Amino acid sequence: MHIYKTNKTVSISKIILTSLLLLIGLNGMAQLEKEKDTTKLINVSYGSKGIELRTRDNKFLFQLQSRLQFRFSTPNDTDPLTYDDYSQEAKTTFKINRARLKVGGHAFHPWLKYYWEYELSQSNLLDFRLMVEKWEWLSFKAGQWKVEYTRERFISSGEQQTVDRSLINRPFTADRQMGVEIYGHLKGAGIADFNYWAAALTGTGRGNTANDDGNLMYFGRAQWNFLGRFLDFEGSDLEFHEKPTPIIAISGLTNRSPYTRFSQSGGGSLEGFENGAPGQYRVNQWNLESVFMYRGFSWQSELHTKDIIDKLNFDKTTTLRGYYVQAGYFFSNAFEWWPKKLEMAARHAGYRPDDSIKQNSQEETTIAFNWFFNGHKNKLTSEVSYFSFQDKTLPLEQGWRFRIQWDISL
């Protein structure tokens, strides 16, 4: 059973109106009085982030983009969570999986940036944040966003290499939180090239403006770009890196709250736990990542450990472990007959919800194909997944799933 805190419905019109005021109103009404022809004040164009309105002095930028995700799945769409999920009735589905409105840009200075993201289908304000990025080595962020704890979760759902994230995303993600963060890129000579993130967060999930106790969530991430080349958060080597580009990252997080997991809906509970009292669960977790891209080949992996300590039940500790490895390749680099816009990818994930019980494990293996009409902005993804579930008292269960998805940003 999952209990989520109520989220306030945010008016889309207010989001757009506020952003437009930042762009135009704050640029000075006096200029509009002197210059009746506003086309001389603002440039209108279409770029990588949708429709762009930019003042001639580049002090204000307004970007508006929408994204739609259409999905077909059979026999079910969601990942199986329990043994009983394998025996549930088939629910073949066509659906609009995501419908997003994105608003971003900068105000007053190019380094003072803002961003909103709204989920239209569920009336959820997902992201709202203000960023100060004047110096590459030190930036500041405040608001609500997806914590950079795991690469898989932080990569936008529109820039994934498969239809959706792996089996282990649900138990290990920190998801969206409210708070403040410092981050930056430390460029040194040779191998001394690092990125870092450090944040203090409310720790009660998306849309929750109150804390349950006096404890905050603390998060840190260190990333080593050991060949001196940075990789952005996206799947597939669409840039076709001519030089090998690897990174290694480690993340850590600690939080105390009534929740044992987080999602787009906010705070909730993993199987075997109930939403608790304020401060009931102390959660400590860490993640080790590796990423590599070179000439159309891409690799990424994560290794997770998570301790859930029940502070109201004699500090009972449950340890969760999980991992995934994922790779993709544009085989047109090796075979002339292979279409240049077609990528093949594969992923394998494993999860133990209680590491003390060795006969209790879940696994997922996925094969996916991406056809990029226009990069991640317009692509068709199809995949076949194979799941296995082993309970300590029951035999191994297995199941297949097929999904196909069209993701387009306008």
mmCIF file of C-alpha atoms in Angstrom:
data_model
loop_
_atom_site.group_PDB
_atom_site.id
_atom_site.type_symbol
_atom_site.label_atom_id
_atom_site.label_comp_id
_atom_site.label_asym_id
_atom_site.label_seq_id
_atom_site.Cartn_x
_atom_site.Cartn_y
_atom_site.Cartn_z
ATOM 1 C CA MET A 1 0.000 0.000 0.000
ATOM 2 C CA HIS A 2 1.375 3.401 -0.958
ATOM 3 C CA ILE A 3 0.227 6.653 0.590
ATOM 4 C CA TYR A 4 1.292 9.905 -1.020
ATOM 5 C CA LYS A 5 0.913 13.453 0.195
ATOM 6 C CA THR A 6 -1.548 15.628 -1.690
ATOM 7 C CA ASN A 7 -0.004 17.801 -4.413
ATOM 8 C CA LYS A 8 -1.279 21.236 -5.329
ATOM 9 C CA THR A 9 -2.547 21.621 -8.862
ATOM 10 C CA VAL A 10 -0.621 24.390 -10.568
ATOM 11 C CA SER A 11 -2.130 26.457 -13.348
ATOM 12 C CA ILE A 12 -0.234 26.144 -16.620
ATOM 13 C CA SER A 13 -1.283 29.633 -17.590
ATOM 14 C CA LYS A 14 0.355 31.048 -14.466
ATOM 15 C CA ILE A 15 3.621 29.331 -15.337
ATOM 16 C CA ILE A 16 3.681 30.750 -18.846
ATOM 17 C CA LEU A 17 2.510 34.187 -17.703
ATOM 18 C CA THR A 18 5.173 34.402 -15.007
ATOM 19 C CA SER A 19 7.903 33.427 -17.461
ATOM 20 C CA LEU A 20 6.733 35.940 -20.021
ATOM 21 C CA LEU A 21 6.826 38.650 -17.363
ATOM 22 C CA LEU A 22 10.411 37.703 -16.639
ATOM 23 C CA LEU A 23 11.214 37.933 -20.322
ATOM 24 C CA ILE A 24 9.388 41.089 -21.372
ATOM 25 C CA GLY A 25 7.959 42.958 -18.398
ATOM 26 C CA LEU A 26 11.207 42.986 -16.455
ATOM 27 C CA ASN A 27 13.109 44.173 -19.520
ATOM 28 C CA GLY A 28 11.632 47.630 -18.985
ATOM 29 C CA MET A 29 8.359 49.125 -20.081
ATOM 30 C CA ALA A 30 10.177 52.337 -20.925
ATOM 31 C CA GLN A 31 11.790 50.679 -23.938
ATOM 32 C CA LEU A 32 8.414 49.577 -25.255
ATOM 33 C CA GLU A 33 7.156 53.133 -25.052
ATOM 34 C CA LYS A 34 10.111 54.432 -27.043
ATOM 35 C CA GLU A 35 10.143 51.560 -29.548
ATOM 36 C CA LYS A 36 6.703 50.678 -30.902
ATOM 37 C CA ASP A 37 8.083 47.989 -33.230
ATOM 38 C CA THR A 38 8.715 45.146 -30.763
ATOM 39 C CA THR A 39 10.352 42.972 -33.445
ATOM 40 C CA LYS A 40 13.387 45.228 -33.036
ATOM 41 C CA LEU A 41 13.536 44.318 -29.350
ATOM 42 C CA ILE A 42 12.915 40.549 -29.427
ATOM 43 C CA ASN A 43 14.171 37.757 -31.694
ATOM 44 C CA VAL A 44 11.821 34.821 -32.210
ATOM 45 C CA SER A 45 13.297 31.478 -33.300
ATOM 46 C CA TYR A 46 13.015 27.717 -32.893
ATOM 47 C CA GLY A 47 15.932 25.886 -31.293
ATOM 48 C CA SER A 48 16.865 22.692 -29.496
ATOM 49 C CA LYS A 49 14.608 23.657 -26.574
ATOM 50 C CA GLY A 50 11.538 24.685 -28.562
ATOM 51 C CA ILE A 51 10.243 28.163 -29.348
ATOM 52 C CA GLU A 52 12.673 30.862 -28.186
ATOM 53 C CA LEU A 53 12.030 34.546 -27.490
ATOM 54 C CA ARG A 54 15.266 36.400 -26.866
ATOM 55 C CA THR A 55 15.843 40.125 -26.293
ATOM 56 C CA ARG A 56 18.441 41.764 -28.511
ATOM 57 C CA ASP A 57 20.674 42.474 -25.535
ATOM 58 C CA ASN A 58 20.412 38.787 -24.498
ATOM 59 C CA LYS A 59 19.381 39.749 -20.979
ATOM 60 C CA PHE A 60 16.153 37.766 -21.228
ATOM 61 C CA LEU A 61 15.418 34.412 -22.853
ATOM 62 C CA PHE A 62 12.138 32.510 -22.831
ATOM 63 C CA GLN A 63 11.965 28.912 -24.134
ATOM 64 C CA LEU A 64 8.767 26.906 -24.520
ATOM 65 C CA GLN A 65 8.648 23.232 -25.489
ATOM 66 C CA SER A 66 6.109 20.421 -25.276
ATOM 67 C CA ARG A 67 6.834 16.697 -25.290
ATOM 68 C CA LEU A 68 4.536 13.746 -25.944
ATOM 69 C CA GLN A 69 5.177 10.064 -25.380
ATOM 70 C CA PHE A 70 2.872 7.481 -26.958
ATOM 71 C CA ARG A 71 3.231 3.868 -25.806
ATOM 72 C CA PHE A 72 1.895 0.398 -26.624
ATOM 73 C CA SER A 73 2.626 -2.442 -24.207
ATOM 74 C CA THR A 74 1.677 -6.087 -23.772
ATOM 75 C CA PRO A 75 0.887 -8.056 -21.652
ATOM 76 C CA ASN A 76 1.486 -5.304 -19.050
ATOM 77 C CA ASP A 77 3.253 -1.978 -18.956
ATOM 78 C CA THR A 78 4.751 -1.728 -15.463
ATOM 79 C CA ASP A 79 7.585 -3.811 -14.032
ATOM 80 C CA PRO A 80 6.470 -6.747 -11.851
ATOM 81 C CA LEU A 81 7.039 -5.915 -8.183
ATOM 82 C CA THR A 82 5.854 -9.046 -6.379
ATOM 83 C CA TYR A 83 5.484 -12.754 -7.119
ATOM 84 C CA ASP A 84 1.735 -12.290 -7.666
ATOM 85 C CA ASP A 85 2.366 -9.781 -10.448
ATOM 86 C CA TYR A 86 3.429 -12.632 -12.734
ATOM 87 C CA SER A 87 -0.001 -14.270 -12.553
ATOM 88 C CA GLN A 88 -2.054 -11.115 -13.117
ATOM 89 C CA GLU A 89 -4.321 -10.822 -16.123
ATOM 90 C CA ALA A 90 -2.895 -9.397 -19.327
ATOM 91 C CA LYS A 91 -3.621 -5.699 -19.821
ATOM 92 C CA THR A 92 -2.532 -4.761 -23.336
ATOM 93 C CA THR A 93 -2.461 -0.975 -23.427
ATOM 94 C CA PHE A 94 -2.259 2.028 -25.743
ATOM 95 C CA LYS A 95 -1.667 5.228 -23.792
ATOM 96 C CA ILE A 96 -0.162 8.688 -23.657
ATOM 97 C CA ASN A 97 2.542 7.883 -21.149
ATOM 98 C CA ARG A 98 3.850 11.435 -20.771
ATOM 99 C CA ALA A 99 2.640 14.873 -21.834
ATOM 100 C CA ARG A 100 5.019 17.568 -20.681
ATOM 101 C CA LEU A 101 5.255 21.332 -20.925
ATOM 102 C CA LYS A 102 8.731 22.802 -20.414
ATOM 103 C CA VAL A 103 9.529 26.460 -19.768
ATOM 104 C CA GLY A 104 13.065 27.738 -19.326
ATOM 105 C CA GLY A 105 15.545 30.479 -20.101
ATOM 106 C CA HIS A 106 17.378 33.256 -18.296
ATOM 107 C CA ALA A 107 16.540 36.672 -16.831
ATOM 108 C CA PHE A 108 18.577 39.855 -16.241
ATOM 109 C CA HIS A 109 21.830 37.980 -17.010
ATOM 110 C CA PRO A 110 22.605 34.887 -19.155
ATOM 111 C CA TRP A 111 23.946 33.168 -16.032
ATOM 112 C CA LEU A 112 20.722 33.633 -14.003
ATOM 113 C CA LYS A 113 18.614 30.749 -15.319
ATOM 114 C CA TYR A 114 15.158 29.360 -14.563
ATOM 115 C CA TYR A 115 13.227 26.224 -15.496
ATOM 116 C CA TRP A 116 9.747 24.756 -15.009
ATOM 117 C CA GLU A 117 8.400 21.379 -16.124
ATOM 118 C CA TYR A 118 4.722 20.464 -15.889
ATOM 119 C CA GLU A 119 3.077 17.060 -16.414
ATOM 120 C CA LEU A 120 -0.178 17.805 -18.226
ATOM 121 C CA SER A 121 -1.749 14.342 -17.945
ATOM 122 C CA GLN A 122 -1.495 14.290 -14.131
ATOM 123 C CA SER A 123 -1.550 18.032 -13.362
ATOM 124 C CA ASN A 124 1.793 17.863 -11.565
ATOM 125 C CA LEU A 125 4.425 20.561 -11.340
ATOM 126 C CA LEU A 126 7.557 18.425 -11.623
ATOM 127 C CA ASP A 127 10.436 20.885 -11.702
ATOM 128 C CA PHE A 128 10.808 24.515 -10.728
ATOM 129 C CA ARG A 129 14.258 25.847 -10.074
ATOM 130 C CA LEU A 130 16.475 28.908 -10.272
ATOM 131 C CA MET A 131 20.154 28.479 -11.176
ATOM 132 C CA VAL A 132 23.075 30.850 -10.751
ATOM 133 C CA GLU A 133 25.754 29.657 -13.193
ATOM 134 C CA LYS A 134 28.151 32.586 -13.454
ATOM 135 C CA TRP A 135 31.250 30.475 -12.764
ATOM 136 C CA GLU A 136 31.840 27.024 -14.172
ATOM 137 C CA TRP A 137 33.596 25.871 -11.016
ATOM 138 C CA LEU A 138 30.827 27.056 -8.648
ATOM 139 C CA SER A 139 27.096 27.190 -9.389
ATOM 140 C CA PHE A 140 24.036 27.409 -7.167
ATOM 141 C CA LYS A 141 20.536 25.966 -7.535
ATOM 142 C CA ALA A 142 17.348 26.329 -5.481
ATOM 143 C CA GLY A 143 13.881 24.859 -5.991
ATOM 144 C CA GLN A 144 12.652 21.371 -6.909
ATOM 145 C CA TRP A 145 14.399 18.996 -9.312
ATOM 146 C CA LYS A 146 15.497 15.413 -9.859
ATOM 147 C CA VAL A 147 18.445 14.811 -7.568
ATOM 148 C CA GLU A 148 21.564 13.808 -9.532
ATOM 149 C CA TYR A 149 21.959 10.685 -7.401
ATOM 150 C CA THR A 150 21.705 8.178 -10.270
ATOM 151 C CA ARG A 151 22.523 8.739 -13.924
ATOM 152 C CA GLU A 152 19.646 6.521 -15.070
ATOM 153 C CA ARG A 153 17.045 8.544 -13.181
ATOM 154 C CA PHE A 154 18.514 11.958 -13.899
ATOM 155 C CA ILE A 155 18.564 11.363 -17.669
ATOM 156 C CA SER A 156 15.303 12.696 -19.054
ATOM 157 C CA SER A 157 12.695 10.074 -19.955
ATOM 158 C CA GLY A 158 12.898 11.524 -23.471
ATOM 159 C CA GLU A 159 16.631 10.824 -23.754
ATOM 160 C CA GLN A 160 16.680 7.249 -22.466
ATOM 161 C CA GLN A 161 18.197 4.443 -24.537
ATOM 162 C CA THR A 162 15.280 2.118 -23.783
ATOM 163 C CA VAL A 163 11.536 2.671 -23.451
ATOM 164 C CA ASP A 164 11.922 3.375 -19.737
ATOM 165 C CA ARG A 165 14.278 2.924 -16.810
ATOM 166 C CA SER A 166 15.361 -0.408 -15.352
ATOM 167 C CA LEU A 167 13.947 -2.609 -12.621
ATOM 168 C CA ILE A 168 16.182 -1.002 -9.977
ATOM 169 C CA ASN A 169 15.100 2.599 -10.572
ATOM 170 C CA ARG A 170 12.093 2.302 -8.270
ATOM 171 C CA PRO A 171 13.852 1.151 -5.067
ATOM 172 C CA PHE A 172 16.985 3.311 -5.367
ATOM 173 C CA THR A 173 16.037 6.672 -6.864
ATOM 174 C CA ALA A 174 15.938 9.817 -4.713
ATOM 175 C CA ASP A 175 13.719 11.335 -7.400
ATOM 176 C CA ARG A 176 12.540 14.951 -7.095
ATOM 177 C CA GLN A 177 13.177 16.880 -3.903
ATOM 178 C CA MET A 178 13.056 20.499 -2.748
ATOM 179 C CA GLY A 179 16.183 22.204 -1.508
ATOM 180 C CA VAL A 180 19.420 23.974 -2.402
ATOM 181 C CA GLU A 181 22.540 22.723 -4.144
ATOM 182 C CA ILE A 182 26.035 23.785 -5.116
ATOM 183 C CA TYR A 183 27.748 22.165 -8.088
ATOM 184 C CA GLY A 184 30.517 22.795 -10.553
ATOM 185 C CA HIS A 185 33.160 21.586 -13.000
ATOM 186 C CA LEU A 186 36.766 21.604 -11.798
ATOM 187 C CA LYS A 187 39.000 21.563 -14.856
ATOM 188 C CA GLY A 188 42.539 20.611 -14.061
ATOM 189 C CA ALA A 189 45.431 19.526 -16.233
ATOM 190 C CA GLY A 190 45.433 15.993 -17.625
ATOM 191 C CA ILE A 191 43.395 13.587 -15.517
ATOM 192 C CA ALA A 192 42.505 16.220 -12.894
ATOM 193 C CA ASP A 193 39.041 16.886 -14.295
ATOM 194 C CA PHE A 194 36.078 16.573 -11.917
ATOM 195 C CA ASN A 195 32.411 17.488 -11.488
ATOM 196 C CA TYR A 196 30.742 17.703 -8.100
ATOM 197 C CA TRP A 197 27.247 18.159 -6.628
ATOM 198 C CA ALA A 198 26.296 18.703 -2.959
ATOM 199 C CA ALA A 199 22.752 19.393 -1.730
ATOM 200 C CA ALA A 200 20.643 19.870 1.387
ATOM 201 C CA LEU A 201 17.036 18.870 0.713
ATOM 202 C CA THR A 202 13.745 18.657 2.595
ATOM 203 C CA GLY A 203 13.694 14.907 1.966
ATOM 204 C CA THR A 204 9.917 14.374 1.795
ATOM 205 C CA GLY A 205 9.477 14.180 -1.972
ATOM 206 C CA ARG A 206 7.994 16.130 -4.853
ATOM 207 C CA GLY A 207 5.400 18.780 -4.057
ATOM 208 C CA ASN A 208 5.832 18.546 -0.299
ATOM 209 C CA THR A 209 6.748 21.938 1.164
ATOM 210 C CA ALA A 210 6.952 20.729 4.784
ATOM 211 C CA ASN A 211 9.331 18.424 6.606
ATOM 212 C CA ASP A 212 8.113 15.685 8.951
ATOM 213 C CA ASP A 213 10.883 16.355 11.492
ATOM 214 C CA GLY A 214 14.089 18.309 11.978
ATOM 215 C CA ASN A 215 16.154 16.085 9.698
ATOM 216 C CA LEU A 216 17.135 17.008 6.151
ATOM 217 C CA MET A 217 18.241 14.844 3.238
ATOM 218 C CA TYR A 218 21.924 15.294 2.413
ATOM 219 C CA PHE A 219 23.317 14.296 -0.965
ATOM 220 C CA GLY A 220 26.727 14.355 -2.629
ATOM 221 C CA ARG A 221 28.128 13.220 -5.962
ATOM 222 C CA ALA A 222 31.708 13.251 -7.266
ATOM 223 C CA GLN A 223 32.438 12.513 -10.927
ATOM 224 C CA TRP A 224 35.888 11.891 -12.386
ATOM 225 C CA ASN A 225 36.285 12.709 -16.079
ATOM 226 C CA PHE A 226 39.631 10.936 -16.145
ATOM 227 C CA LEU A 227 40.452 11.628 -19.799
ATOM 228 C CA GLY A 228 39.487 15.275 -19.420
ATOM 229 C CA ARG A 229 36.224 15.023 -21.368
ATOM 230 C CA PHE A 230 32.758 15.560 -19.852
ATOM 231 C CA LEU A 231 29.682 13.484 -20.745
ATOM 232 C CA ASP A 232 26.241 15.005 -20.509
ATOM 233 C CA PHE A 233 23.299 13.158 -18.927
ATOM 234 C CA GLU A 234 21.801 11.384 -21.959
ATOM 235 C CA GLY A 235 21.678 7.925 -23.459
ATOM 236 C CA SER A 236 23.148 6.783 -26.809
ATOM 237 C CA ASP A 237 26.246 8.155 -28.509
ATOM 238 C CA LEU A 238 24.411 10.402 -30.950
ATOM 239 C CA GLU A 239 27.338 12.846 -30.951
ATOM 240 C CA PHE A 240 29.601 10.060 -32.246
ATOM 241 C CA HIS A 241 32.517 10.886 -29.945
ATOM 242 C CA GLU A 242 35.740 10.692 -31.954
ATOM 243 C CA LYS A 243 37.783 10.302 -28.776
ATOM 244 C CA PRO A 244 37.136 7.756 -25.999
ATOM 245 C CA THR A 245 35.091 9.522 -23.309
ATOM 246 C CA PRO A 246 34.753 7.706 -19.962
ATOM 247 C CA ILE A 247 33.633 8.833 -16.518
ATOM 248 C CA ILE A 248 33.391 7.256 -13.073
ATOM 249 C CA ALA A 249 31.066 8.682 -10.419
ATOM 250 C CA ILE A 250 30.166 7.895 -6.835
ATOM 251 C CA SER A 251 27.088 9.228 -5.021
ATOM 252 C CA GLY A 252 25.956 9.103 -1.423
ATOM 253 C CA LEU A 253 22.722 10.046 0.328
ATOM 254 C CA THR A 254 21.293 10.013 3.820
ATOM 255 C CA ASN A 255 17.737 10.862 4.889
ATOM 256 C CA ARG A 256 15.304 10.342 7.761
ATOM 257 C CA SER A 257 11.577 10.435 7.003
ATOM 258 C CA PRO A 258 8.399 8.293 7.021
ATOM 259 C CA TYR A 259 9.300 6.965 3.536
ATOM 260 C CA THR A 260 11.434 4.179 2.107
ATOM 261 C CA ARG A 261 11.224 5.250 -1.539
ATOM 262 C CA PHE A 262 10.422 8.251 -3.726
ATOM 263 C CA SER A 263 8.811 8.677 -7.132
ATOM 264 C CA GLN A 264 7.207 11.330 -9.310
ATOM 265 C CA SER A 265 4.191 11.093 -6.991
ATOM 266 C CA GLY A 266 6.242 11.937 -3.892
ATOM 267 C CA GLY A 267 7.134 9.825 -0.859
ATOM 268 C CA GLY A 268 5.956 6.211 -0.584
ATOM 269 C CA SER A 269 6.875 2.767 0.697
ATOM 270 C CA LEU A 270 8.668 -0.223 -0.726
ATOM 271 C CA GLU A 271 7.183 -3.705 -0.491
ATOM 272 C CA GLY A 272 7.439 -4.985 3.082
ATOM 273 C CA PHE A 273 7.305 -1.489 4.576
ATOM 274 C CA GLU A 274 4.467 0.821 5.474
ATOM 275 C CA ASN A 275 4.584 4.611 5.427
ATOM 276 C CA GLY A 276 5.801 5.293 8.922
ATOM 277 C CA ALA A 277 5.709 7.915 11.619
ATOM 278 C CA PRO A 278 7.739 11.123 11.313
ATOM 279 C CA GLY A 279 11.424 10.237 11.208
ATOM 280 C CA GLN A 280 10.804 6.496 11.461
ATOM 281 C CA TYR A 281 13.153 5.384 8.668
ATOM 282 C CA ARG A 282 16.801 6.339 8.404
ATOM 283 C CA VAL A 283 17.933 5.616 4.838
ATOM 284 C CA ASN A 284 21.629 5.514 3.914
ATOM 285 C CA GLN A 285 22.589 4.637 0.359
ATOM 286 C CA TRP A 286 25.405 4.895 -2.164
ATOM 287 C CA ASN A 287 25.863 4.341 -5.871
ATOM 288 C CA LEU A 288 28.909 3.660 -8.080
ATOM 289 C CA GLU A 289 28.586 4.521 -11.796
ATOM 290 C CA SER A 290 30.625 4.017 -14.939
ATOM 291 C CA VAL A 291 29.940 5.557 -18.361
ATOM 292 C CA PHE A 292 31.784 5.314 -21.677
ATOM 293 C CA MET A 293 31.111 6.586 -25.211
ATOM 294 C CA TYR A 294 33.181 6.217 -28.376
ATOM 295 C CA ARG A 295 32.302 6.298 -32.091
ATOM 296 C CA GLY A 296 28.668 5.234 -31.725
ATOM 297 C CA PHE A 297 29.222 2.831 -28.820
ATOM 298 C CA SER A 298 27.813 3.653 -25.396
ATOM 299 C CA TRP A 299 28.066 1.968 -22.006
ATOM 300 C CA GLN A 300 26.677 2.772 -18.588
ATOM 301 C CA SER A 301 26.347 0.886 -15.310
ATOM 302 C CA GLU A 302 25.280 1.439 -11.704
ATOM 303 C CA LEU A 303 25.912 -0.512 -8.500
ATOM 304 C CA HIS A 304 23.619 0.299 -5.549
ATOM 305 C CA THR A 305 23.469 -0.409 -1.833
ATOM 306 C CA LYS A 306 20.715 0.936 0.423
ATOM 307 C CA ASP A 307 20.251 0.470 4.180
ATOM 308 C CA ILE A 308 16.807 1.117 5.677
ATOM 309 C CA ILE A 309 16.957 1.464 9.473
ATOM 310 C CA ASP A 310 13.641 1.344 11.348
ATOM 311 C CA LYS A 311 14.292 3.722 14.245
ATOM 312 C CA LEU A 312 11.010 2.839 15.980
ATOM 313 C CA ASN A 313 11.604 -0.929 15.908
ATOM 314 C CA PHE A 314 14.939 -1.452 17.655
ATOM 315 C CA ASP A 315 16.961 -0.126 14.691
ATOM 316 C CA LYS A 316 16.045 -3.104 12.519
ATOM 317 C CA THR A 317 18.137 -2.791 9.355
ATOM 318 C CA THR A 318 17.240 -4.049 5.886
ATOM 319 C CA THR A 319 19.902 -3.900 3.170
ATOM 320 C CA LEU A 320 18.894 -3.641 -0.487
ATOM 321 C CA ARG A 321 21.302 -4.229 -3.363
ATOM 322 C CA GLY A 322 20.937 -3.712 -7.085
ATOM 323 C CA TYR A 323 22.824 -3.147 -10.308
ATOM 324 C CA TYR A 324 22.400 -2.739 -14.032
ATOM 325 C CA VAL A 325 24.706 -2.753 -17.052
ATOM 326 C CA GLN A 326 23.644 -1.256 -20.373
ATOM 327 C CA ALA A 327 25.272 -0.882 -23.798
ATOM 328 C CA GLY A 328 24.260 0.361 -27.218
ATOM 329 C CA TYR A 329 25.816 0.590 -30.676
ATOM 330 C CA PHE A 330 25.115 1.995 -34.123
ATOM 331 C CA PHE A 331 26.032 -1.037 -36.214
ATOM 332 C CA SER A 332 26.155 1.116 -39.347
ATOM 333 C CA ASN A 333 29.745 1.777 -38.270
ATOM 334 C CA ALA A 334 30.522 -1.898 -38.879
ATOM 335 C CA PHE A 335 28.045 -2.930 -41.601
ATOM 336 C CA GLU A 336 27.113 -0.868 -44.649
ATOM 337 C CA TRP A 337 23.677 -2.484 -44.864
ATOM 338 C CA TRP A 338 22.713 -1.388 -41.322
ATOM 339 C CA PRO A 339 20.574 1.822 -41.332
ATOM 340 C CA LYS A 340 22.468 4.836 -39.955
ATOM 341 C CA LYS A 341 19.549 5.982 -37.805
ATOM 342 C CA LEU A 342 19.076 2.603 -36.102
ATOM 343 C CA GLU A 343 20.694 1.776 -32.761
ATOM 344 C CA MET A 344 20.590 -1.536 -30.921
ATOM 345 C CA ALA A 345 20.861 -1.588 -27.113
ATOM 346 C CA ALA A 346 20.815 -4.183 -24.334
ATOM 347 C CA ARG A 347 20.422 -3.991 -20.555
ATOM 348 C CA HIS A 348 20.579 -6.423 -17.656
ATOM 349 C CA ALA A 349 19.493 -5.505 -14.115
ATOM 350 C CA GLY A 350 19.396 -7.391 -10.834
ATOM 351 C CA TYR A 351 17.783 -6.521 -7.499
ATOM 352 C CA ARG A 352 17.744 -8.037 -4.002
ATOM 353 C CA PRO A 353 15.053 -6.429 -1.785
ATOM 354 C CA ASP A 354 16.657 -8.052 1.286
ATOM 355 C CA ASP A 355 20.299 -9.008 0.957
ATOM 356 C CA SER A 356 20.131 -11.307 3.987
ATOM 357 C CA ILE A 357 17.831 -13.642 2.027
ATOM 358 C CA LYS A 358 19.907 -14.991 -0.838
ATOM 359 C CA GLN A 359 16.995 -16.833 -2.486
ATOM 360 C CA ASN A 360 15.051 -13.603 -2.936
ATOM 361 C CA SER A 361 16.034 -11.858 -6.171
ATOM 362 C CA GLN A 362 14.590 -10.166 -9.250
ATOM 363 C CA GLU A 363 16.220 -9.823 -12.660
ATOM 364 C CA GLU A 364 15.438 -8.049 -15.924
ATOM 365 C CA THR A 365 17.007 -8.455 -19.372
ATOM 366 C CA THR A 366 16.001 -6.050 -22.159
ATOM 367 C CA ILE A 367 16.831 -5.770 -25.862
ATOM 368 C CA ALA A 368 15.879 -2.458 -27.506
ATOM 369 C CA PHE A 369 16.019 -0.780 -30.921
ATOM 370 C CA ASN A 370 15.960 2.983 -31.467
ATOM 371 C CA TRP A 371 15.152 4.708 -34.751
ATOM 372 C CA PHE A 372 16.189 8.349 -34.501
ATOM 373 C CA PHE A 373 14.159 10.517 -36.878
ATOM 374 C CA ASN A 374 15.693 13.647 -35.319
ATOM 375 C CA GLY A 375 17.866 12.567 -32.413
ATOM 376 C CA HIS A 376 16.102 12.207 -29.062
ATOM 377 C CA LYS A 377 13.628 14.915 -30.097
ATOM 378 C CA ASN A 378 11.809 12.514 -32.416
ATOM 379 C CA LYS A 379 12.474 8.800 -32.047
ATOM 380 C CA LEU A 380 10.766 5.418 -32.090
ATOM 381 C CA THR A 381 11.844 2.807 -29.529
ATOM 382 C CA SER A 382 10.839 -0.847 -29.348
ATOM 383 C CA GLU A 383 11.958 -3.346 -26.741
ATOM 384 C CA VAL A 384 11.475 -6.866 -25.448
ATOM 385 C CA SER A 385 12.081 -7.575 -21.754
ATOM 386 C CA TYR A 386 12.416 -10.828 -19.833
ATOM 387 C CA PHE A 387 11.778 -10.846 -16.068
ATOM 388 C CA SER A 388 12.494 -13.478 -13.430
ATOM 389 C CA PHE A 389 11.366 -13.433 -9.805
ATOM 390 C CA GLN A 390 12.526 -15.795 -7.059
ATOM 391 C CA ASP A 391 10.862 -15.840 -3.648
ATOM 392 C CA LYS A 392 12.418 -17.671 -0.733
ATOM 393 C CA THR A 393 9.397 -19.988 -0.420
ATOM 394 C CA LEU A 394 8.250 -20.214 -4.054
ATOM 395 C CA PRO A 395 9.738 -21.490 -7.316
ATOM 396 C CA LEU A 396 11.184 -19.191 -9.969
ATOM 397 C CA GLU A 397 8.627 -17.238 -12.000
ATOM 398 C CA GLN A 398 9.326 -15.780 -15.428
ATOM 399 C CA GLY A 399 7.613 -13.373 -17.765
ATOM 400 C CA TRP A 400 7.977 -11.484 -21.046
ATOM 401 C CA ARG A 401 6.955 -7.962 -22.029
ATOM 402 C CA PHE A 402 6.906 -6.048 -25.309
ATOM 403 C CA ARG A 403 6.680 -2.256 -25.592
ATOM 404 C CA ILE A 404 6.953 0.239 -28.425
ATOM 405 C CA GLN A 405 7.066 4.002 -27.903
ATOM 406 C CA TRP A 406 7.143 7.173 -29.966
ATOM 407 C CA ASP A 407 8.688 10.158 -28.156
ATOM 408 C CA ILE A 408 8.501 13.578 -29.785
ATOM 409 C CA SER A 409 9.370 17.082 -28.586
ATOM 410 C CA LEU A 410 7.761 20.060 -30.293
#
